[in-house]
Amino acid sequence: MKGWNGKILRVNLSNKTHLVETFNEDFAKKWLGGRGFALKILWDELKPGINPLGPENKLIIALGPISGISAPNTGKVVVAAKSPLTGGYGDGNVGSHIAIQLRKAGYDVLVVEGISDEPVCLYIEDDKVNFLSVKEWWGNGTYETIELIKEKFGKNAAHLLIGQAGENLVRYAVIRSMEGRAGGRPGIGAVMGSKKLKAIVVKGTKNLYEIVADPEKMKQLGSQGMKKVKELDEKSHWTEQSTNAILSWCNDFDALPVKNFRKTSHPLSHQIDGVALSKARIETYGCPHCVMACGIAIRDDEDHVSELDYENVGMLGANLEIFDLPAVGTLNYLCDDYGLDTISTGSVLGFYADVIEQGLYAGKFKFGDSKAAKELIKKIAYREDVGDFLAGGTKRMSEKISNNSNEFAMQVKGLEISAYNCKFCPGMALAFGTAGIGAHHKEAWVIMYELTEMERGSYDPKKAEKVIELQRIRGGLFEGIVSCRFPWIEEGFELENYRDYIKATTGITFPFNDFWEIADRYYALMRAFFVREFKDKWVRQMDYPPALWFKDPIPNGKLAGKVLDWRQYDELLSAYYELRGWDDRGIPTKTAFEKLGMDDVSKELSEYTDLSP
Ligand code: PTT
Ligand code: SF4
């Protein structure tokens, strides 16, 4: 087999042992890599109902067949586990040198099991696995820990690590890496913390191209691709503002989250938009092998260097009505240092200010108060006072507050919605509703098409088709090959390039339809995972966005009064299910599973719920 090492390194932190398992080409072709490998392992090995923060959960770090290879933007890894935030399958995509080093160490997947009796750093050097006691690192923020890692292992050591939020089991703690890289929104950092695993460091010495089917071809394609993406970026100037270019666009189209998603634009939004960010830039950060580095860092109001992406600015800025870029920079820096997801943190604080304003909860926090937001972020990371309550995420908070507060807790399946306000975007609302891990824009960013190429307010089933098309590309292909999707989405670097890379690395020609079938397998298995966990509590309504988008119209501007319509959303959801071959509860039918070669999943799921034929 070429393209994959064919090896899974399985490490047990409870008894400090490890073993190496192999997989064959059939497995690799069926699941491709990254998200696919993680999903399949977690489905097969986790008993339903286990505590995501207990010893039975497993932390997966997974590569794809091109991650780490010298080609555009391949320095990415998938991190995954059963999510402590949603209770379903959860994952994230992080830029890290681990993409290169784990491959050079000879593995495609690292599975971490058990719980250590003391804080450890897992240090992998080819076939040597070291469990290093790092009691003195426990309690440190991520920036200090990265410095300690560099001191101990050298300045280029490939790492993944957590901050205090992961240690204290905040349900939306992320895993961090390098300057400004973070991933695993559904609490994968808390899973790492529950295992007392402060950091993972990997060094490998094998030749990266040893497992490549046609090394010369791959090197040639890789360097041509890097040159091409660089040229495309020079023409598009996308990296001048990077992801934050979208902020003024969302504001102009009434799709910006402002004041816990109640408003859709704000007259001060220009103070935190892409132009403002670009002007404030003091440094640029990027992932390994990136030729269009998108991380714009500014000096925040406490003199830290803080890297800001759109989601961070949208959720910690506009959503909290904080239109002061250095102040937003500080909130972002704190989230990075403690290892908190910025999207969920912005949503939790927005919801908290909202329930206080509505008189549903006693507290002093108000929209626009960056000083208080700073204090609250610290309290969340340490679970101090009200921070313990906020650390559960908006769904758990609303369940405790009750009084219909769930209507404006901005989440789907427990995962907080990212920074797109969909009061008048039915297609994007469907994308959030049906994203495999809960409300994440990474799967189907249909809003761009909905606002530019489609009739915006329409519930045309074509929108369901588009959502599936994008889920296949973004949530399937890019999460399976494990490479950054920005060259494709932002610079127009064609998908054919990735098909050619896979051919050169694995020797296998995957027609696009094979990629889409693999992607459909991911979506069927993510859904099966949720259904197996929730059993008879699984209902179609778990694919609904919050009621606010249906009940609370856009307050002002040219779209004043616009809001989503329940009946039509429900019809659009039915169209989506039909296209996927799922029943009207949103569960794949036996036939759909069979078509994807997943009879085993269908059989097991039948133990928990009646499947439609
Ligand atoms: C991603 C989510 C995003 S998506 C952002 S900004 W974005 C937030 N970033 C955070 C951060 O920073 N610090 C922090 N403490 N929390 C954060 N939470 C939020 O996490 C990220 C880039 C970006 S920037 C995006 S869109 C693209 N995402 C990709 C993806 O998902 N898959 C893929 N194949 N390629 C992608 N390329 C782009 O990567 P999650 P990163 Mg992230 C500081 O992981 O859990 O999916 O959440 O990984 O290395 O930081 O790169 O406007
Ligand atoms: Fe990383 Fe941004 Fe480059 Fe993608 S474009 S690889 S997210 S720096």
XYZ file of C-alpha atoms and ligand atoms in Angstrom:
673
model
C 0.000 0.000 0.000
C 1.255 3.485 -0.852
C 0.163 6.896 0.396
C -0.596 5.779 3.934
C 1.848 4.387 6.496
C -0.874 1.872 7.337
C -0.132 2.273 11.040
C -2.103 3.362 14.073
C -0.141 4.175 17.214
C -2.273 3.348 20.233
C -1.124 4.793 23.535
C -2.626 4.042 26.931
C -2.069 6.722 29.565
C -3.476 4.653 32.456
C -0.791 1.973 32.275
C 1.760 3.847 30.133
C 1.853 1.269 27.369
C 1.624 1.507 23.628
C 1.163 -0.730 20.638
C 1.164 -0.347 16.886
C -1.676 -1.691 14.781
C -1.854 -1.895 11.040
C -4.642 -1.298 8.550
C -4.938 -2.378 4.964
C -5.757 -0.653 1.693
C -9.452 -1.609 1.829
C -9.817 0.312 5.093
C -7.798 3.245 3.715
C -9.828 3.440 0.499
C -13.101 3.248 2.343
C -12.311 5.929 4.948
C -9.514 7.931 3.225
C -8.004 9.551 6.346
C -8.503 12.304 8.966
C -12.163 12.583 9.847
C -12.914 9.200 8.257
C -10.320 7.309 10.295
C -11.309 9.103 13.498
C -15.014 8.448 12.981
C -14.606 4.779 12.187
C -12.326 4.136 15.183
C -14.610 5.994 17.602
C -17.740 4.282 16.248
C -16.163 0.830 16.540
C -14.483 1.299 19.891
C -16.620 3.559 22.096
C -19.519 2.078 23.985
C -22.576 4.331 23.681
C -23.272 6.336 26.820
C -19.663 6.571 28.040
C -18.616 9.717 29.855
C -16.750 11.848 27.292
C -14.532 13.092 30.110
C -13.865 9.644 31.547
C -11.193 7.021 30.814
C -13.230 5.279 28.128
C -13.234 8.186 25.709
C -10.429 8.190 23.145
C -8.563 11.136 21.699
C -7.696 10.735 18.036
C -5.118 12.659 16.024
C -5.463 11.665 12.376
C -3.696 12.473 9.117
C -4.823 12.050 5.550
C -2.895 10.796 2.542
C -1.541 14.256 1.686
C -1.173 15.856 5.096
C 2.421 16.887 5.685
C 3.443 16.361 2.050
C 5.062 19.369 0.391
C 2.034 20.738 -1.474
C -0.162 23.784 -0.840
C -1.352 24.139 2.758
C -1.098 20.519 3.870
C 0.129 21.220 7.419
C -3.140 20.222 9.081
C -4.364 17.448 11.372
C -7.804 16.296 12.505
C -8.353 16.057 16.267
C -11.435 14.108 17.396
C -13.250 12.389 20.279
C -16.740 11.931 21.648
C -17.669 15.523 22.411
C -18.266 16.652 26.005
C -20.243 19.585 24.581
C -22.671 17.783 22.262
C -22.501 14.155 23.395
C -21.987 13.151 19.752
C -18.959 12.769 17.495
C -16.778 15.890 17.587
C -13.710 17.015 15.680
C -11.636 19.971 14.547
C -8.906 20.786 12.090
C -5.667 22.278 13.440
C -2.598 23.660 11.673
C 0.413 21.915 13.196
C 3.831 20.503 12.349
C 2.455 17.248 13.762
C 1.046 16.741 10.229
C 4.618 16.336 9.002
C 6.264 14.727 12.007
C 3.645 12.051 12.732
C 3.864 10.978 9.111
C 7.675 10.920 9.338
C 7.414 8.899 12.555
C 5.560 6.291 10.536
C 1.922 6.681 11.619
C -1.348 7.898 10.130
C -3.279 7.914 13.381
C -2.545 8.392 17.060
C -5.163 7.041 19.474
C -4.822 8.135 23.101
C -6.666 6.026 25.646
C -7.076 5.985 29.451
C -6.193 8.650 32.001
C -2.770 9.407 33.400
C -2.345 9.627 37.170
C -0.309 12.824 36.767
C 0.089 15.528 34.107
C 2.082 14.151 31.191
C 3.602 15.162 27.924
C 3.493 12.390 25.361
C 6.753 12.474 23.435
C 6.873 10.293 20.338
C 10.149 9.778 18.504
C 9.610 7.292 15.685
C 8.894 4.007 17.484
C 9.815 5.311 20.950
C 6.948 6.522 23.110
C 7.846 8.501 26.217
C 5.479 9.525 28.991
C 7.124 12.559 30.563
C 5.852 13.899 33.857
C 5.098 17.612 33.463
C 3.470 18.418 36.800
C 5.193 21.797 36.712
C 3.519 22.652 33.379
C -0.003 22.017 34.678
C -1.774 25.309 35.277
C 0.214 27.168 32.599
C -1.339 28.999 29.693
C -0.686 27.798 26.170
C 1.799 30.560 25.264
C 4.048 29.762 28.216
C 3.708 26.030 27.576
C 4.722 26.450 23.929
C 7.898 28.205 25.160
C 8.578 25.342 27.595
C 8.091 22.823 24.784
C 10.553 24.724 22.593
C 13.093 24.884 25.428
C 12.836 21.161 26.076
C 12.499 19.767 22.553
C 13.930 22.436 20.257
C 12.305 25.427 18.618
C 10.832 23.453 15.730
C 9.290 20.682 17.833
C 5.873 19.702 16.475
C 3.276 19.991 19.205
C -0.361 20.027 20.263
C -1.280 21.225 23.737
C -3.978 22.549 26.049
C -4.345 25.502 28.409
C -6.173 25.896 31.703
C -9.603 25.559 30.033
C -8.768 22.034 28.880
C -7.317 21.164 32.281
C -10.472 22.406 34.013
C -12.735 20.511 31.595
C -14.508 23.499 30.097
C -16.816 21.846 27.587
C -15.653 24.018 24.701
C -11.906 23.885 25.362
C -9.789 23.572 22.213
C -6.409 22.089 21.382
C -3.754 24.658 20.489
C -0.651 24.605 18.323
C 1.934 27.177 17.172
C 1.065 30.866 17.021
C -2.669 31.330 16.745
C -3.645 27.809 15.660
C -6.540 26.206 17.511
C -9.047 23.462 16.814
C -11.479 20.950 18.196
C -14.370 23.279 18.950
C -16.633 20.577 20.445
C -14.441 20.344 23.564
C -11.656 18.132 22.252
C -9.265 20.153 24.483
C -11.332 19.110 27.525
C -10.986 15.453 26.503
C -7.215 15.962 26.381
C -7.399 17.642 29.825
C -9.495 14.818 31.266
C -6.653 12.477 30.328
C -4.159 14.758 32.158
C -2.377 15.098 28.836
C -0.860 18.580 28.721
C 1.004 18.209 25.443
C 1.901 15.907 22.590
C 5.286 16.324 20.897
C 6.323 14.281 17.865
C 9.616 13.900 16.035
C 10.013 11.577 13.072
C 13.042 10.739 10.985
C 11.637 8.756 8.071
C 11.653 10.153 4.573
C 8.265 11.750 3.899
C 8.262 10.378 0.372
C 9.108 6.786 1.314
C 5.407 5.910 1.272
C 4.523 8.022 -1.765
C 3.606 6.008 -4.872
C 5.247 8.396 -7.327
C 7.607 10.664 -5.357
C 9.003 12.566 -8.349
C 5.535 13.305 -9.672
C 4.302 14.374 -6.256
C 7.275 16.700 -5.719
C 6.721 18.244 -9.123
C 2.951 18.657 -8.618
C 3.478 19.972 -5.093
C 5.927 22.691 -6.076
C 3.844 23.700 -9.114
C 0.781 23.916 -6.870
C 2.552 26.058 -4.298
C 3.717 28.443 -7.006
C 0.219 28.600 -8.472
C -1.528 29.303 -5.161
C 1.010 32.033 -4.395
C 0.341 33.649 -7.769
C -3.420 33.386 -7.289
C -3.123 35.102 -3.928
C -0.967 37.862 -5.369
C -3.772 38.558 -7.841
C -6.703 38.182 -5.441
C -5.060 40.050 -2.516
C -7.187 37.840 -0.268
C -4.523 37.676 2.433
C -4.523 41.459 2.799
C -7.586 41.063 5.010
C -7.793 37.250 5.101
C -10.883 35.734 6.715
C -11.922 39.057 8.256
C -12.711 40.411 4.770
C -16.043 38.718 5.337
C -17.044 40.970 8.241
C -18.078 44.020 6.215
C -19.754 41.699 3.704
C -21.843 40.096 6.473
C -22.663 43.552 7.836
C -23.756 44.847 4.420
C -25.867 41.742 3.776
C -27.490 41.762 7.237
C -25.863 38.509 8.211
C -23.555 39.668 11.018
C -24.227 38.357 14.549
C -24.734 41.427 16.735
C -26.061 41.389 20.312
C -26.461 37.628 20.647
C -27.685 37.399 17.028
C -30.631 39.736 17.717
C -29.319 42.339 15.270
C -27.751 41.668 11.886
C -25.575 44.766 11.317
C -24.047 47.656 13.222
C -22.920 51.173 12.252
C -19.592 50.704 14.066
C -18.688 47.429 12.388
C -16.046 49.182 10.227
C -13.951 49.599 13.394
C -13.313 45.853 13.510
C -13.528 44.908 9.827
C -10.891 43.555 7.443
C -9.560 47.005 6.578
C -9.122 47.886 10.242
C -7.454 44.543 10.927
C -5.145 44.891 7.954
C -4.086 48.370 9.112
C -3.379 47.095 12.612
C -1.312 44.113 11.411
C 2.065 43.700 13.091
C 2.732 40.072 12.146
C 1.479 37.314 9.874
C 1.193 33.699 10.952
C 0.614 30.572 8.917
C 0.422 26.800 9.151
C 3.237 24.560 7.876
C 3.566 24.386 4.061
C 1.221 27.356 3.698
C 1.786 29.719 0.803
C -1.030 32.133 1.610
C -0.587 32.647 5.356
C -3.903 33.992 6.637
C -3.180 34.698 10.301
C -3.171 38.463 10.894
C -1.786 39.398 14.292
C -2.224 42.754 16.007
C -1.052 44.314 19.252
C -3.948 44.098 21.690
C -4.770 46.589 24.404
C -2.668 44.681 26.932
C 0.347 44.629 24.611
C 0.052 40.957 23.593
C 0.394 39.806 20.012
C -3.034 38.404 19.144
C -3.956 36.587 15.911
C -7.473 37.366 14.713
C -9.671 35.495 12.223
C -13.206 36.454 11.231
C -14.917 34.059 13.628
C -12.963 35.473 16.541
C -13.797 39.073 15.652
C -17.407 38.277 14.756
C -18.172 36.427 17.979
C -16.006 38.254 20.545
C -16.543 41.633 18.854
C -19.803 42.200 16.962
C -21.817 39.587 18.866
C -20.870 41.252 22.164
C -21.175 44.751 20.672
C -17.486 45.429 21.313
C -16.305 47.470 18.348
C -12.788 48.171 19.563
C -10.227 46.002 17.745
C -7.432 45.992 20.381
C -10.027 45.134 23.064
C -11.336 42.262 20.893
C -7.682 41.276 20.439
C -7.297 40.916 24.200
C -10.395 38.720 24.522
C -9.063 36.594 21.666
C -5.589 36.393 23.213
C -7.095 35.194 26.495
C -9.138 32.518 24.699
C -5.978 31.359 22.910
C -3.915 31.394 26.067
C -6.489 29.518 28.173
C -7.390 27.312 25.197
C -11.073 28.267 24.900
C -12.980 28.165 21.634
C -13.598 31.787 20.618
C -16.902 31.032 18.867
C -18.510 29.286 21.827
C -17.010 31.800 24.274
C -18.492 34.713 22.280
C -21.832 32.952 22.111
C -21.866 32.033 25.816
C -21.068 35.625 26.830
C -23.681 36.976 24.391
C -26.313 34.614 25.801
C -25.311 35.530 29.357
C -25.686 39.281 28.672
C -29.011 38.560 26.959
C -30.579 36.560 29.819
C -29.488 39.248 32.266
C -31.017 41.956 30.058
C -34.254 39.941 29.775
C -34.410 39.655 33.588
C -34.092 35.849 33.470
C -30.824 35.636 35.388
C -29.268 37.832 38.057
C -25.924 39.293 37.016
C -24.178 42.488 36.006
C -22.663 41.706 32.604
C -23.797 43.939 29.723
C -23.192 43.981 25.971
C -20.282 46.247 25.064
C -18.400 45.755 28.343
C -15.005 44.427 27.269
C -13.499 44.779 30.734
C -16.144 42.547 32.301
C -15.887 40.118 29.354
C -12.180 39.758 30.114
C -12.877 38.889 33.749
C -15.555 36.398 32.728
C -13.251 34.615 30.269
C -10.780 34.062 33.085
C -13.560 32.784 35.340
C -14.704 30.360 32.618
C -11.206 28.967 32.138
C -10.835 28.362 35.868
C -14.518 27.507 36.421
C -14.616 30.151 39.151
C -17.966 31.480 40.465
C -20.346 32.057 37.553
C -17.584 30.769 35.243
C -18.497 27.232 36.283
C -22.013 27.801 34.934
C -20.758 29.439 31.734
C -18.264 26.599 31.150
C -21.129 24.256 30.216
C -22.043 26.111 27.003
C -25.293 27.804 25.971
C -27.453 24.665 25.773
C -26.723 23.566 29.336
C -27.087 27.173 30.558
C -30.517 27.522 28.942
C -31.662 24.191 30.402
C -30.839 25.543 33.877
C -32.373 28.971 33.266
C -35.468 27.551 31.472
C -38.193 30.209 30.822
C -37.933 29.559 27.070
C -34.364 30.862 27.109
C -33.476 27.944 24.800
C -35.114 30.010 22.050
C -32.156 32.368 21.995
C -29.363 30.006 23.103
C -27.577 30.100 19.750
C -26.590 26.487 19.212
C -27.509 23.357 17.280
C -27.009 19.945 18.927
C -25.132 21.767 21.691
C -22.438 23.339 19.491
C -22.598 27.128 19.334
C -23.363 28.649 15.917
C -20.460 30.375 14.187
C -20.570 34.003 13.077
C -23.286 33.982 10.376
C -26.675 35.384 11.271
C -29.301 33.480 9.294
C -32.556 35.321 9.998
C -32.890 35.639 6.253
C -30.597 32.879 4.964
C -32.587 29.616 4.852
C -29.816 27.720 3.050
C -27.143 28.641 5.597
C -29.602 27.886 8.414
C -29.969 24.398 6.889
C -26.163 24.109 6.694
C -25.912 24.822 10.430
C -28.867 22.534 11.151
C -27.383 19.549 9.334
C -23.628 19.993 9.942
C -22.314 16.641 11.172
C -20.880 17.802 14.514
C -23.349 20.586 15.409
C -23.484 24.172 14.139
C -20.149 24.708 12.366
C -19.641 26.716 9.182
C -16.743 24.493 8.176
C -19.041 21.972 6.508
C -21.269 23.892 4.079
C -20.525 27.584 3.739
C -23.526 27.963 1.470
C -24.116 31.567 2.515
C -21.696 32.837 -0.119
C -23.792 31.251 -2.900
C -27.075 32.092 -1.206
C -26.261 35.802 -1.064
C -24.657 36.125 -4.477
C -26.019 33.492 -6.854
C -29.352 32.334 -5.459
C -32.592 34.002 -4.493
C -31.835 34.838 -0.916
C -35.151 34.275 0.835
C -36.149 31.233 -1.188
C -36.518 27.713 0.216
C -35.855 26.137 -3.159
C -34.740 22.464 -2.723
C -31.705 23.457 -4.832
C -30.363 24.945 -1.617
C -30.485 21.512 0.012
C -28.582 20.164 -3.004
C -25.964 22.890 -2.630
C -25.601 22.159 1.089
C -24.894 18.497 0.291
C -22.477 19.426 -2.498
C -20.490 21.627 -0.101
C -20.663 19.111 2.747
C -19.110 16.580 0.383
C -16.252 18.894 -0.579
C -15.565 20.664 2.696
C -16.753 18.247 5.388
C -15.754 15.222 3.295
C -12.864 15.673 0.879
C -10.825 18.281 2.792
C -11.375 16.627 6.183
C -10.445 13.239 4.702
C -7.312 14.182 2.749
C -6.585 16.621 5.613
C -5.460 19.756 3.889
C -6.522 23.384 4.270
C -9.471 24.219 2.043
C -8.583 27.931 1.644
C -6.597 27.546 -1.619
C -9.779 26.153 -3.184
C -12.403 28.367 -1.594
C -10.518 31.648 -1.470
C -8.114 31.443 -4.419
C -10.016 29.207 -6.842
C -7.312 26.486 -6.861
C -9.174 23.668 -8.602
C -10.277 20.471 -6.877
C -8.675 18.471 -9.701
C -5.293 19.324 -8.152
C -6.205 17.413 -5.012
C -7.382 14.423 -7.026
C -3.974 14.445 -8.766
C -2.122 14.652 -5.440
C -4.050 11.663 -4.128
C -3.231 9.737 -7.290
C 0.485 10.584 -6.992
C 0.668 9.695 -3.277
C -1.500 6.570 -3.215
C -1.261 5.396 -6.818
C -5.058 5.138 -6.814
C -7.305 7.080 -9.165
C -10.277 8.304 -7.191
C -12.969 9.618 -9.545
C -14.770 12.499 -7.809
C -17.806 10.284 -7.290
C -15.692 8.045 -5.089
C -14.766 11.047 -2.962
C -18.434 12.004 -2.656
C -19.341 8.466 -1.624
C -16.659 8.572 1.077
C -18.045 11.934 2.224
C -21.574 10.517 2.362
C -20.205 7.718 4.516
C -18.846 10.344 6.961
C -22.238 12.054 7.139
C -24.101 8.769 7.637
C -21.690 7.728 10.391
C -21.701 11.106 12.168
C -25.498 10.870 12.189
C -25.446 7.237 13.356
C -23.119 8.268 16.207
C -25.587 10.902 17.444
C -28.564 8.552 17.099
C -26.767 5.752 18.962
C -26.009 8.171 21.818
C -29.435 9.823 21.964
C -31.597 6.765 21.107
C -35.293 7.669 21.455
C -34.370 11.248 22.368
C -33.103 11.733 18.820
C -35.750 13.779 16.970
C -35.841 15.662 13.711
C -35.923 18.898 15.694
C -32.246 18.334 16.537
C -31.622 19.604 13.008
C -33.442 22.892 13.689
C -31.621 26.125 14.355
C -32.781 28.131 17.412
C -36.226 29.746 17.498
C -34.754 33.266 17.513
C -34.184 33.024 13.765
C -37.879 32.204 13.257
C -39.442 34.537 15.806
C -37.282 37.628 16.100
C -37.246 39.536 12.791
C -34.353 41.671 11.541
C -34.966 44.884 13.525
C -33.893 47.581 11.071
C -32.476 48.372 7.645
C -33.715 47.331 4.214
C -34.482 43.788 5.389
C -36.377 44.902 8.506
C -39.076 42.393 9.394
C -37.482 39.434 7.592
C -37.285 36.177 9.502
C -37.163 32.449 8.760
C -40.378 30.503 8.259
C -40.825 27.243 10.244
C -42.976 25.402 7.739
C -40.743 26.192 4.796
C -37.569 25.374 6.753
C -39.108 22.041 7.629
C -39.842 21.358 3.956
C -36.264 22.270 3.027
C -35.043 19.868 5.703
C -37.251 17.130 4.227
C -35.758 17.821 0.799
C -32.291 17.434 2.339
C -33.225 14.112 3.984
C -34.691 12.825 0.747
C -31.571 13.683 -1.240
C -29.447 11.897 1.348
C -31.740 8.863 1.510
C -32.554 9.474 5.169
C -36.000 8.967 6.711
C -38.200 11.756 8.038
C -36.465 11.615 11.423
C -33.184 12.368 9.646
C -31.832 8.827 10.134
C -30.224 6.991 7.180
C -32.415 4.136 5.963
C -31.139 0.537 5.745
C -30.897 1.005 1.966
C -28.822 4.181 2.346
C -26.408 2.388 4.697
C -26.196 -0.605 2.352
C -25.418 1.613 -0.637
C -22.465 3.042 1.280
C -21.190 -0.407 2.293
C -22.168 0.200 5.918
C -24.359 -2.823 6.657
C -22.491 -3.341 9.934
C -23.457 0.154 11.091
C -27.051 -0.380 10.032
C -27.153 -3.650 11.979
C -25.743 -2.104 15.115
C -27.932 0.987 14.939
C -31.021 -1.256 14.640
C -30.330 -2.285 18.249
C -31.029 1.280 19.337
C -33.801 2.413 17.007
C -36.053 1.011 14.289
C -34.491 1.771 10.936
C -36.635 2.471 7.896
C -36.123 0.033 5.010
C -12.380 26.331 13.691
C -12.839 27.602 14.278
C -12.507 28.758 13.444
S -12.821 28.601 11.794
C -12.023 29.895 13.964
S -11.585 31.231 13.002
W -12.000 30.473 10.845
C -11.842 30.078 15.396
N -10.433 30.117 15.652
C -10.037 30.064 16.949
C -8.810 30.589 17.380
O -7.988 31.155 16.471
N -8.472 30.532 18.696
C -9.322 29.950 19.593
N -8.957 29.914 20.860
N -10.501 29.431 19.215
C -10.856 29.462 17.908
N -12.059 28.941 17.533
C -12.543 29.000 16.181
O -12.289 27.741 15.568
C -8.038 27.843 11.077
C -8.311 28.188 9.644
C -9.611 28.825 9.611
S -9.731 30.280 10.476
C -10.624 28.338 8.902
S -12.151 29.102 8.849
C -10.434 27.192 8.009
N -10.865 25.989 8.669
C -10.519 24.792 8.076
C -11.194 23.591 8.373
O -12.078 23.517 9.249
N -10.858 22.479 7.637
C -9.868 22.504 6.690
N -9.589 21.392 6.015
N -9.202 23.645 6.417
C -9.490 24.763 7.119
N -8.780 25.892 6.883
C -8.989 27.073 7.644
O -8.275 26.989 8.877
P -12.122 23.884 14.365
P -6.473 26.573 12.554
Mg -9.314 25.403 13.579
C -6.690 31.460 16.828
O -10.510 23.986 14.205
O -12.455 23.144 15.606
O -12.649 23.279 13.117
O -12.674 25.307 14.532
O -7.602 25.459 12.885
O -5.218 25.848 12.349
O -6.496 27.589 13.638
O -6.851 27.229 11.176
O -12.424 32.200 10.190
Fe -3.297 27.772 7.700
Fe -4.518 29.962 6.753
Fe -2.589 28.832 5.390
Fe -4.918 27.600 5.612
S -4.516 29.545 4.581
S -2.909 26.645 5.808
S -5.498 28.160 7.720
S -2.397 29.818 7.406
